[in-house]
Each structure stands twice: as C-alpha cells, then as structure tokens.
Coordinates of C-alpha atoms in Angstrom, one line a residue:
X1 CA 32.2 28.2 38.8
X2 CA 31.1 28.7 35.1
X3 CA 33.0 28.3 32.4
X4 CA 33.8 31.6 30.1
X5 CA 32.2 30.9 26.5
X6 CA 34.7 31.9 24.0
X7 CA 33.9 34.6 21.2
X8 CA 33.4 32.1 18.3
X9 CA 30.9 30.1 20.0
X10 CA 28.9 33.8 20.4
X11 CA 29.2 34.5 17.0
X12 CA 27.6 31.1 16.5
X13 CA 24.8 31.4 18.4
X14 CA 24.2 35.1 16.7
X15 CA 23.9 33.7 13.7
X16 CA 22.0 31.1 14.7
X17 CA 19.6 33.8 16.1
X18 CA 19.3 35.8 13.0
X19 CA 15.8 36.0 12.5
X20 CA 15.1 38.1 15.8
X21 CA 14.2 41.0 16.9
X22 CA 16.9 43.4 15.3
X23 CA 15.2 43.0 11.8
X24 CA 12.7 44.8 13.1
X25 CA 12.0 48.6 14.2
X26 CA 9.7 50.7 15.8
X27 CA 7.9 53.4 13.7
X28 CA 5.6 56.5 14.5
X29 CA 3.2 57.7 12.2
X30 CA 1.6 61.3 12.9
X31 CA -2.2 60.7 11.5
X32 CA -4.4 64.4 11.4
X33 CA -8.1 64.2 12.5
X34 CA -10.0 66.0 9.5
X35 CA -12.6 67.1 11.0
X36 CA -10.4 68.4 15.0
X37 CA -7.3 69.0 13.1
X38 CA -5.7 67.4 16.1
X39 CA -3.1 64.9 15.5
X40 CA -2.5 61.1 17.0
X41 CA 0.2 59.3 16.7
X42 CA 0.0 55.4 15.3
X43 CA 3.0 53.4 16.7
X44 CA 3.8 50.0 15.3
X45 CA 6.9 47.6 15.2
X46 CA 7.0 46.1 11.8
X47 CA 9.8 44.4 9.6
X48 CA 12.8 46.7 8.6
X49 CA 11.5 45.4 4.4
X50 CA 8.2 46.8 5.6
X51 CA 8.9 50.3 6.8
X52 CA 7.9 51.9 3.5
X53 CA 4.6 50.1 2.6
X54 CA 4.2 51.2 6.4
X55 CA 3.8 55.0 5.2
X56 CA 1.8 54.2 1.8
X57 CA -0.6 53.1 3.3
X58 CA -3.3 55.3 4.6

C-alpha cells in the first residue's frame, strides 16, 4: 500500500513547480478580413506578462 504524502511536502513540490503551466493563459483574438468583412479568430497560449503586447500587436 502507498504511503499518504503529507500537505507540506505538496506545498513543496508546488513551489518547486512554479514555472508551469498556470503562468500562462489562453487568449482569443477576433481578426476582421477587410476586404469579406468576415471575422476569424486567432487563438494563442502566451505568458500571463504577455497578454497585452498580445493585443498591440496587429
């Protein structure tokens, strides 16, 4: 049988994990087609620090 691990030992390995994946976040960008004036939609997982340059951008 395995052995329970205790709470502090998660908390540990949580903060050993900090660089992944929940500093970062899907986005959806709505992009209009000038000459159809139908829109797409540009989805990208970027850095939560990089959301705004995300819209900026053109």
């Amino acid at each position: 049988m395995a052995k329970k691990v205790s709470k502090n030992a998660r908390v540990a390995q949580r903060a050993a994990n900090a660089g992944s994946g929940k500093d970062h976040v899907r986005v959806v960008k709505s992009i209009k087609d000038p000459n159809t004036g139908k829109y797409s939609y540009k989805e990208v997982i970027v850095h939560k620090d990089q959301v705004e340059d995300f819209f900026k951008n053109k």
